[in-house]
Coordinates of N, CA and C in Angstrom, one line a residue:
Chain I
M1 N 123.2 125.9 166.3 CA 123.6 126.0 165.0 C 125.3 127.8 165.4
L2 N 125.9 127.4 165.3 CA 127.2 127.8 164.6 C 127.1 129.0 164.2
V3 N 127.1 130.2 164.4 CA 127.1 131.7 163.1 C 128.4 132.1 163.3
L4 N 128.6 132.8 162.0 CA 129.8 133.3 161.8 C 129.6 133.9 160.5
T5 N 130.5 135.1 161.2 CA 130.6 136.1 160.1 C 132.2 135.9 159.2
R6 N 132.1 136.4 157.9 CA 133.3 135.8 157.2 C 133.0 136.7 155.7
R7 N 134.4 137.2 155.6 CA 134.3 137.9 154.1 C 134.9 137.0 153.2
A8 N 134.3 137.6 151.6 CA 135.0 137.0 150.4 C 136.1 136.7 150.6
G9 N 136.7 135.3 150.7 CA 138.2 134.8 150.4 C 138.5 134.2 151.9
E10 N 137.6 134.7 152.8 CA 137.8 133.4 154.1 C 137.0 132.6 154.0
S11 N 137.6 131.5 154.6 CA 137.2 130.2 154.9 C 136.5 129.6 156.3
V12 N 135.4 128.5 156.7 CA 135.8 128.1 157.7 C 135.7 126.2 157.5
M13 N 136.2 126.1 158.4 CA 136.5 124.1 158.8 C 135.6 123.5 158.7
I14 N 135.2 122.4 158.3 CA 134.4 121.3 159.3 C 134.7 120.4 159.5
G15 N 135.4 120.1 160.7 CA 136.3 118.7 161.0 C 137.9 119.0 160.4
D16 N 138.4 118.1 159.4 CA 139.5 118.0 159.8 C 140.0 118.3 158.5
D17 N 138.7 117.8 157.7 CA 139.1 117.9 156.0 C 138.0 118.7 155.2
V18 N 136.6 119.1 155.1 CA 136.1 120.2 154.8 C 136.1 121.5 154.9
V19 N 136.4 122.3 153.7 CA 136.5 124.0 153.6 C 136.3 124.0 152.8
I20 N 134.8 125.5 153.2 CA 133.8 126.3 152.9 C 134.5 127.4 152.8
T21 N 134.3 128.0 151.7 CA 135.3 128.9 151.7 C 134.0 130.7 150.4
V22 N 134.5 131.5 151.0 CA 133.3 132.2 150.9 C 133.8 133.0 149.5
L23 N 132.8 132.8 148.1 CA 133.9 133.3 147.6 C 133.8 134.4 146.6
E24 N 132.0 135.2 147.1 CA 131.7 136.4 146.4 C 130.3 136.2 147.3
A25 N 130.1 137.6 147.8 CA 128.4 138.1 148.3 C 128.2 139.3 147.1
R26 N 127.2 139.4 146.8 CA 127.1 139.8 146.1 C 125.1 140.0 146.5
G27 N 124.5 141.0 147.2 CA 123.3 141.4 147.6 C 122.9 140.3 148.0
D28 N 122.1 139.7 147.9 CA 121.2 138.0 148.6 C 121.9 137.3 148.4
V29 N 122.6 136.8 147.2 CA 123.8 136.0 146.5 C 125.4 135.9 147.1
I30 N 125.4 134.4 148.1 CA 126.6 134.6 148.4 C 126.9 133.4 147.2
R31 N 128.5 133.1 146.8 CA 129.0 131.7 146.4 C 129.8 131.3 147.3
L32 N 129.8 130.0 147.5 CA 130.9 129.4 148.1 C 131.4 128.4 147.2
G33 N 132.8 128.3 147.9 CA 133.6 126.9 147.6 C 133.4 126.1 148.5
I34 N 133.1 124.7 148.0 CA 133.9 123.8 148.5 C 134.1 122.6 148.9
Q35 N 135.5 122.5 149.5 CA 136.4 120.9 149.2 C 136.1 120.5 150.1
A36 N 135.7 119.3 150.2 CA 135.6 117.9 150.8 C 136.1 116.9 150.4
P37 N 136.5 115.9 151.0 CA 136.6 114.5 150.7 C 135.9 113.5 150.1
R38 N 136.5 113.0 149.1 CA 136.0 111.9 147.9 C 134.1 111.6 148.1
D39 N 134.7 110.5 149.7 CA 133.4 110.4 149.9 C 132.6 111.1 150.9
V40 N 132.5 111.8 150.6 CA 131.4 113.2 150.9 C 130.6 113.7 150.2
Q41 N 129.5 113.8 150.0 CA 128.8 114.3 149.2 C 128.1 115.6 149.7
V42 N 128.4 116.6 148.4 CA 128.0 118.1 148.7 C 126.8 118.5 147.8
H43 N 126.0 118.2 148.3 CA 124.8 118.9 147.4 C 123.9 120.0 148.1
R44 N 123.1 120.7 147.0 CA 122.4 121.7 147.5 C 121.2 121.1 148.7
E45 N 120.4 121.4 149.4 CA 120.0 120.9 150.6 C 118.9 120.7 149.5
E46 N 118.0 121.3 148.9 CA 116.8 120.6 148.4 C 116.8 119.7 147.4
V47 N 117.7 119.0 146.5 CA 118.0 118.5 146.1 C 118.3 117.0 146.8
Y48 N 119.3 117.3 147.7 CA 119.0 116.3 148.1 C 117.8 115.5 149.2
R49 N 117.3 116.4 149.5 CA 115.8 116.2 150.2 C 115.3 115.7 149.2
E50 N 114.8 115.9 148.2 CA 114.3 115.3 146.9 C 114.9 114.0 146.7
L51 N 115.4 113.5 146.6 CA 116.5 112.5 146.5 C 115.9 111.4 147.7
Q52 N 116.6 112.2 148.5 CA 116.3 111.6 149.8 C 114.9 110.7 149.8
D53 N 113.5 111.7 149.6 CA 112.4 111.7 149.4 C 112.4 110.4 148.2
A54 N 112.8 110.8 147.3 CA 112.7 110.1 145.9 C 112.7 108.3 146.4
N55 N 114.6 108.3 147.6 CA 114.8 106.9 147.5 C 113.6 105.8 148.0
R56 N 113.4 107.0 149.5 CA 112.0 106.3 150.2 C 110.8 105.8 149.6
E57 N 111.1 106.5 148.6 CA 109.5 106.1 148.0 C 109.7 104.6 147.3
A58 N 111.1 104.5 147.1 CA 111.4 103.7 145.8 C 111.6 102.4 147.2
A59 N 111.9 102.4 147.9 CA 112.7 101.6 148.4 C 111.9 100.7 149.2
S60 N 111.6 99.0 149.2 CA 111.1 97.9 149.3 C 109.4 97.9 148.7
P61 N 109.6 98.3 147.6 CA 108.1 98.1 147.2 C 107.3 96.9 147.6
T62 N 106.0 97.2 147.3 CA 105.3 96.1 147.7 C 106.0 94.9 146.5
E63 N 105.0 93.6 147.1 CA 104.7 92.7 146.3 C 104.2 92.8 144.8
D64 N 102.5 93.3 145.2 CA 101.8 93.8 143.7 C 102.7 94.9 142.9
A65 N 102.8 95.5 143.5 CA 103.7 96.4 143.1 C 105.0 96.0 141.6
V66 N 105.8 95.0 142.1 CA 107.0 94.4 141.7 C 105.6 93.7 140.8
H67 N 105.2 92.8 140.9 CA 104.3 91.8 140.1 C 103.5 92.9 139.0
A68 N 103.0 93.9 139.3 CA 102.6 94.7 138.3 C 103.6 95.2 136.7
L69 N 104.8 95.6 137.7 CA 105.9 96.0 136.9 C 106.5 94.4 135.9
T70 N 106.7 93.2 136.9 CA 107.0 92.7 135.7 C 106.0 91.9 134.8
R71 N 104.5 91.4 135.0 CA 103.5 91.5 133.9 C 103.8 92.9 132.9
M72 N 104.1 94.5 133.3 CA 104.5 95.3 131.6 C 105.8 94.8 131.2
L73 N 106.4 94.2 132.1 CA 107.8 93.4 131.7 C 107.3 92.8 130.2
E74 N 107.0 91.5 131.0 CA 106.5 90.9 130.0 C 105.8 90.9 128.8
K75 N 104.5 91.8 128.9 CA 103.8 92.3 127.8 C 104.5 92.9 126.4
S76 N 105.6 93.8 127.0 CA 106.4 94.3 125.7 C 107.3 93.6 125.6
D77 N 107.8 92.2 125.9 CA 108.5 91.3 125.0 C 108.7 91.1 123.8
P78 N 109.5 92.0 122.7 CA 109.1 92.0 121.7 C 108.9 90.4 121.1
D79 N 109.2 89.2 121.9 CA 109.5 88.0 121.0 C 107.8 88.0 121.1
E80 N 106.8 88.0 121.6 CA 105.4 87.9 122.2 C 104.6 88.5 120.7
Chain B
M1 N 136.1 118.5 133.1 CA 136.1 116.8 131.8 C 135.2 116.0 132.5
T2 N 134.0 115.1 131.4 CA 133.1 114.1 131.5 C 133.2 113.5 130.2
T3 N 133.0 112.5 130.7 CA 132.8 111.3 129.9 C 131.1 110.7 129.7
R4 N 130.9 110.1 128.8 CA 130.1 109.9 128.6 C 129.5 108.0 128.7
T5 N 128.9 107.6 129.9 CA 128.7 106.2 129.4 C 127.7 105.8 129.1
A6 N 127.9 104.2 128.8 CA 127.0 102.9 127.9 C 126.3 102.1 128.6
S7 N 125.1 102.2 129.0 CA 124.2 100.3 129.9 C 124.9 99.5 128.7
R8 N 125.3 98.7 129.9 CA 126.2 97.3 129.2 C 125.3 96.5 130.1
P9 N 125.2 95.1 129.2 CA 124.5 93.6 130.1 C 125.0 93.7 131.3
I10 N 124.5 93.3 132.5 CA 125.2 93.4 133.6 C 125.1 91.8 134.1
E11 N 124.9 90.7 132.9 CA 125.9 89.2 133.3 C 127.6 89.1 133.3
A12 N 128.0 90.1 132.3 CA 129.8 90.3 133.2 C 130.1 90.5 134.2
T13 N 129.4 91.0 135.2 CA 129.7 91.6 136.4 C 130.6 90.4 137.3
M14 N 131.1 90.9 138.1 CA 131.9 90.0 139.0 C 131.2 89.6 140.0
T15 N 130.8 87.9 140.3 CA 130.4 87.7 141.3 C 131.0 87.4 142.9
D16 N 129.8 87.7 143.7 CA 130.8 87.2 145.2 C 130.7 85.4 144.7
P17 N 131.5 84.6 144.8 CA 131.8 83.3 145.2 C 131.0 82.7 145.9
S18 N 130.8 83.6 147.3 CA 130.2 82.5 148.1 C 128.5 83.3 148.5
L19 N 128.3 84.1 147.6 CA 126.6 84.1 147.3 C 126.0 83.9 146.3
G20 N 127.0 83.9 145.2 CA 126.5 83.9 143.6 C 126.0 84.8 143.1
L21 N 126.1 85.9 143.4 CA 125.1 87.0 143.1 C 126.4 88.3 143.0
P22 N 126.1 89.1 142.0 CA 127.1 90.3 142.4 C 126.7 91.2 143.7
T23 N 128.0 91.1 144.4 CA 128.0 92.5 145.8 C 128.7 93.7 145.0
I24 N 127.2 94.3 145.5 CA 127.7 96.3 145.4 C 128.0 96.4 146.8
T25 N 129.3 97.7 146.5 CA 129.7 98.6 147.8 C 129.2 99.6 147.4
M26 N 128.3 100.5 148.2 CA 128.7 101.7 147.4 C 129.5 102.7 148.6
A27 N 129.8 103.1 148.0 CA 131.2 104.0 148.0 C 130.6 105.1 149.2
V28 N 129.6 105.5 148.6 CA 128.9 106.6 149.0 C 127.5 106.3 149.8
P29 N 126.8 106.1 151.0 CA 125.6 105.5 150.7 C 124.3 106.0 150.5
M30 N 123.2 105.7 149.6 CA 122.3 106.7 149.3 C 121.9 107.6 150.2
P31 N 121.1 108.7 149.4 CA 120.4 109.2 150.4 C 119.5 108.9 150.8
G32 N 119.3 109.2 152.4 CA 118.4 108.3 152.9 C 118.3 107.0 153.6
F33 N 119.9 106.5 153.3 CA 119.9 105.1 154.0 C 121.1 105.3 154.5
P34 N 121.4 105.9 155.3 CA 123.3 105.6 155.7 C 124.0 104.9 156.1
A35 N 123.3 103.6 156.6 CA 123.6 102.2 157.5 C 123.7 101.6 156.4
H36 N 123.4 101.7 154.9 CA 123.4 100.1 154.1 C 124.4 101.3 153.0
R37 N 125.7 99.8 153.1 CA 126.9 100.0 152.4 C 126.7 98.9 151.3
E38 N 126.4 97.7 151.6 CA 126.7 96.4 150.5 C 125.0 95.7 150.4
F39 N 125.2 95.8 148.9 CA 124.0 95.3 148.3 C 124.1 94.2 147.1
V40 N 123.4 93.3 147.1 CA 123.6 92.0 146.4 C 122.5 92.4 144.9
L41 N 122.8 91.8 144.0 CA 121.9 92.2 143.1 C 121.5 91.3 142.6
V42 N 120.1 91.1 142.3 CA 119.4 90.0 142.3 C 118.2 90.0 140.7
R43 N 118.7 89.3 139.8 CA 118.5 89.3 138.6 C 116.3 88.7 138.9
L44 N 115.4 89.4 138.2 CA 114.1 89.2 138.6 C 112.9 89.3 137.2
N45 N 114.3 89.2 136.3 CA 113.0 89.3 134.5 C 114.6 88.6 134.1
D46 N 113.8 87.7 133.3 CA 114.8 86.5 132.3 C 116.0 87.7 131.3
E47 N 114.9 88.8 130.8 CA 115.9 89.7 129.6 C 116.7 90.7 129.9
G48 N 116.9 90.2 132.0 CA 118.3 91.3 132.2 C 117.4 92.9 131.7
L49 N 116.0 93.1 132.5 CA 115.5 94.3 132.3 C 115.2 94.9 133.6
L50 N 115.0 93.5 134.5 CA 114.9 94.2 136.1 C 115.8 93.6 136.8
F51 N 115.9 94.4 138.4 CA 116.7 93.6 139.5 C 116.3 94.5 140.6
A52 N 116.7 93.4 141.6 CA 116.5 93.9 143.0 C 118.1 93.7 143.6
L53 N 118.1 95.6 144.2 CA 119.5 95.4 145.1 C 119.3 95.3 146.4
T54 N 119.7 94.3 146.9 CA 118.7 93.8 148.0 C 119.9 94.6 149.4
S55 N 119.8 94.6 150.3 CA 120.6 94.9 151.3 C 121.4 93.8 152.4
V56 N 122.5 94.2 152.0 CA 123.4 92.6 152.8 C 122.6 92.6 154.2
D57 N 122.5 94.4 155.2 CA 122.3 94.6 156.0 C 120.9 94.0 156.8
N58 N 120.4 94.6 155.8 CA 118.6 94.2 155.9 C 117.7 93.8 154.4
P59 N 118.2 92.6 154.7 CA 117.1 91.9 153.1 C 116.3 92.8 153.3
E60 N 115.6 93.3 154.5 CA 113.8 93.7 153.9 C 114.1 95.1 152.8
L61 N 115.7 95.6 153.2 CA 115.2 97.3 152.1 C 116.0 96.5 150.9
R62 N 115.1 96.4 149.8 CA 115.7 96.6 148.0 C 115.0 97.6 148.0
F63 N 116.1 97.6 146.3 CA 115.2 98.8 145.5 C 115.3 97.6 144.3
L64 N 114.3 98.3 143.4 CA 114.3 98.0 142.4 C 115.2 98.5 141.2
V65 N 116.2 98.5 140.4 CA 116.5 99.1 139.7 C 116.7 98.6 138.3
A66 N 116.7 98.7 137.3 CA 117.2 98.6 135.5 C 118.0 99.9 134.8
P67 N 118.8 98.7 134.1 CA 119.5 99.6 133.0 C 118.6 100.6 132.0
P68 N 118.9 101.8 132.3 CA 117.7 102.7 131.8 C 117.7 102.9 130.1
E69 N 119.0 101.9 129.6 CA 118.9 101.8 128.0 C 118.2 101.4 127.1
P70 N 117.0 100.2 127.7 CA 115.8 100.1 127.3 C 114.4 100.7 126.7
F71 N 114.5 101.6 128.6 CA 113.4 102.5 128.6 C 113.7 103.9 128.3
F72 N 114.8 103.9 128.6 CA 115.2 105.8 127.8 C 115.9 105.5 127.0
P73 N 116.3 105.5 125.7 CA 116.8 105.1 124.6 C 117.5 106.8 124.3
E74 N 117.5 107.5 125.0 CA 117.8 108.9 124.8 C 119.2 109.0 125.6
Y75 N 118.6 108.7 126.8 CA 119.3 108.9 128.0 C 120.9 108.1 128.1
A76 N 121.8 109.6 128.0 CA 122.8 109.2 128.2 C 124.3 110.3 128.9
P77 N 123.7 110.1 130.6 CA 124.1 111.2 131.5 C 126.0 111.5 130.9
E78 N 126.3 113.0 131.4 CA 127.5 113.0 130.8 C 127.9 112.4 132.9
I79 N 129.1 111.9 133.2 CA 129.7 111.2 134.4 C 130.8 112.5 134.8
E80 N 131.0 112.8 135.7 CA 131.8 113.8 136.3 C 133.4 113.2 136.7
N81 N 134.1 113.5 136.6 CA 135.8 112.9 137.0 C 135.7 112.4 138.1
Q82 N 135.0 113.2 139.2 CA 135.2 113.0 140.8 C 134.2 111.7 141.0
V83 N 133.6 111.2 140.1 CA 132.8 110.0 140.3 C 133.8 108.7 140.4
F84 N 134.5 108.8 138.8 CA 135.1 108.0 138.9 C 136.7 108.0 140.3
A85 N 136.8 108.7 140.5 CA 137.8 108.6 141.4 C 137.5 108.3 142.8
A86 N 135.9 108.3 143.1 CA 135.1 108.2 144.0 C 135.3 106.4 144.1
L87 N 135.1 106.0 142.7 CA 134.6 104.8 142.4 C 136.0 104.0 142.1
N88 N 136.9 104.7 142.5 CA 138.3 103.7 142.0 C 138.1 103.7 140.1
T89 N 137.6 104.1 139.3 CA 137.6 103.2 138.2 C 138.4 103.7 137.6
K90 N 139.4 103.2 136.7 CA 140.1 103.1 136.0 C 139.8 102.9 134.2
D91 N 138.7 102.3 134.1 CA 138.1 102.2 132.8 C 136.7 102.9 132.4
P92 N 136.3 104.0 132.2 CA 135.3 104.8 132.5 C 134.3 103.5 131.4
D93 N 135.0 102.9 130.6 CA 134.2 102.1 129.8 C 133.6 101.3 130.6
R94 N 134.0 100.8 131.8 CA 133.0 99.4 132.9 C 132.5 100.0 133.8
L95 N 132.0 101.4 133.5 CA 131.3 102.0 134.3 C 129.2 101.2 133.8
L96 N 128.2 101.0 134.9 CA 127.6 100.4 134.6 C 126.7 101.5 135.1
L97 N 125.2 101.9 134.6 CA 124.1 102.9 135.0 C 123.0 102.0 135.2
L98 N 122.3 102.1 136.1 CA 121.4 101.2 136.8 C 120.3 102.5 137.4
T99 N 119.2 102.3 136.6 CA 118.2 103.6 137.1 C 117.3 103.3 138.4
V100 N 117.0 104.2 139.6 CA 116.3 103.3 140.4 C 114.8 103.4 140.3
I101 N 114.1 102.3 140.0 CA 112.4 102.3 139.8 C 112.1 102.5 141.0
T102 N 110.6 103.4 141.2 CA 109.7 104.1 142.0 C 108.7 102.4 140.9
A103 N 108.1 101.6 141.8 CA 107.3 100.5 141.0 C 105.9 100.7 142.1
G104 N 105.0 101.1 141.3 CA 103.5 101.0 141.8 C 102.5 100.8 140.9
T105 N 101.3 100.5 141.6 CA 100.2 99.4 140.8 C 99.7 100.0 139.8
E106 N 99.6 101.8 139.8 CA 99.5 102.2 139.0 C 99.8 103.2 137.8
E107 N 101.2 103.4 138.5 CA 102.3 104.0 137.4 C 103.3 103.8 138.2
T108 N 104.2 103.9 137.5 CA 105.7 103.4 137.5 C 106.9 104.2 137.1
T109 N 108.0 105.1 138.3 CA 109.0 105.7 137.1 C 110.2 105.6 137.5
A110 N 111.1 106.1 137.0 CA 112.6 105.9 136.6 C 113.1 107.3 137.2
N111 N 114.0 106.6 138.2 CA 115.2 108.2 138.9 C 116.1 108.3 137.6
L112 N 115.4 109.4 136.8 CA 116.7 109.4 135.7 C 118.0 110.4 136.4
L113 N 117.3 111.2 137.7 CA 118.4 112.8 137.7 C 119.5 111.9 138.6
A114 N 119.2 110.9 139.6 CA 120.2 110.3 139.7 C 120.5 108.6 139.5
P115 N 121.1 108.6 138.8 CA 121.4 106.8 138.5 C 122.3 106.5 139.8
I116 N 122.1 105.1 140.0 CA 123.1 104.3 140.5 C 124.4 103.8 139.5
V117 N 125.8 104.6 139.5 CA 126.4 104.1 138.9 C 127.7 103.3 139.8
V118 N 128.0 102.2 138.7 CA 128.8 101.2 139.4 C 130.2 100.7 138.4
D119 N 131.2 100.6 139.0 CA 132.0 100.2 138.4 C 132.1 98.6 138.4
R120 N 131.8 98.1 137.4 CA 132.2 96.3 137.0 C 133.5 95.9 137.8
D121 N 134.5 96.7 138.1 CA 136.1 96.1 138.7 C 135.7 95.8 139.5
S122 N 135.7 97.3 140.5 CA 135.6 97.1 141.8 C 134.7 96.4 142.6
M123 N 133.6 96.8 141.9 CA 132.1 96.8 141.8 C 131.5 97.7 143.4
R124 N 131.9 98.9 143.3 CA 132.3 100.3 143.2 C 130.7 100.9 143.2
A125 N 130.1 101.7 143.8 CA 128.7 102.0 143.9 C 128.5 103.4 143.9
M126 N 128.3 104.3 143.6 CA 126.8 105.4 144.0 C 126.5 105.8 143.3
Q127 N 124.7 107.0 144.3 CA 124.5 107.4 143.7 C 124.9 108.9 143.6
V128 N 124.8 109.2 142.0 CA 125.3 110.3 141.5 C 124.3 111.4 141.5
V129 N 124.0 112.3 141.4 CA 123.3 113.0 141.1 C 123.7 114.1 140.2
L130 N 122.9 114.1 138.9 CA 123.2 114.9 138.0 C 122.8 116.2 138.0
S131 N 123.6 116.9 139.0 CA 122.7 118.7 138.8 C 123.0 118.9 137.4
G132 N 121.8 119.8 137.6 CA 122.3 121.2 136.1 C 121.8 120.0 134.8
S133 N 121.4 118.8 135.3 CA 120.9 117.8 133.4 C 119.8 118.6 133.5
G134 N 119.1 118.7 134.1 CA 117.3 118.5 133.7 C 116.8 117.6 133.6
Y135 N 117.1 116.1 133.8 CA 116.8 114.9 133.6 C 116.2 114.3 135.5
P136 N 115.1 114.0 135.3 CA 113.6 114.1 136.5 C 114.0 113.3 137.4
V137 N 113.5 113.6 137.9 CA 113.7 112.4 139.4 C 112.7 110.8 139.5
R138 N 111.0 112.3 138.8 CA 110.7 110.7 138.5 C 110.3 110.5 137.1
A139 N 110.6 110.0 136.3 CA 110.5 109.7 134.9 C 109.5 108.7 134.4
I140 N 108.2 109.1 133.7 CA 107.4 107.5 133.7 C 108.2 106.8 132.8
M141 N 107.9 105.3 133.6 CA 108.7 104.2 132.1 C 107.2 103.8 131.4
N142 N 107.8 103.9 130.3 CA 107.5 103.6 129.1 C 107.7 102.3 128.3
R143 N 107.2 101.2 127.5 CA 107.7 99.8 127.2 C 108.0 101.0 125.6
K144 N 108.8 101.1 125.6 CA 109.9 101.5 124.4 C 111.0 100.3 123.5
F145 N 110.4 99.4 123.5 CA 111.5 98.4 123.3 C 110.4 97.0 122.9

C-alpha cells in the first residue's frame, strides 16, 4: 500500500484520469472529492461490498427457486 | 439535477436480429462480475413480470430481473445525470428499470438499492447504486398486483 501525506486542497492521481482531492480534514473525518471517468464507478467500500455480495447471491438461481418464483407470479394473476 | 423514471414494458426494446432477443451491454460491469459485459434478456413469464438476464460470455451466469413497478408501486428512484451520460442517454423517458431478484425457495427479495438501468435506444445498461436513497438491497417481494 502506498501511503501519502496530503493537506486539504492537495490531490493524488491514480493512473491518468482519476484525481482524489482532500477537501477537508476535521478531527477523524476526512472529506474527499473524486474525479473519475464515466465508466469508473466510485462507491463507499461497504456499499460496494454489500452490492457485490447481493449480486453473487442473486446470480444463477437454482431451477427450484425459479419455479417457486414463477408459481408465485402465476398464482397472483388477476385474471384467475 | 435528477430525473424520475417510469417503468415501461420491455416489449418495445430493440432486439438483436441474429439472436432474436434484446442484447444489453453493461457500460460498467456489475459489481462482482467484472468479466461480463454482454447479456441477453429472456422473458420467463407471459405477463412480462420476470426475465432472465443471461451472460453471453458464460450462459451459465444469469440473473433474474423484473420491472419493479408491479411489485413495488411506490418505487420511483431518481437517476443522476451522470448515469445518463454513461449510458449515452438522450431521452430519459427511454430508460427502463429492472430490479435484480434473489430467488429462494422460502423467500424472494428484490434489490431496490441498485436497479439495473437500461437505455432502450443504445441498449447500454448499468447497475446504479442509489446512494442515500434508503432503498433496501433485499426487499421482500410481495404480490401487490
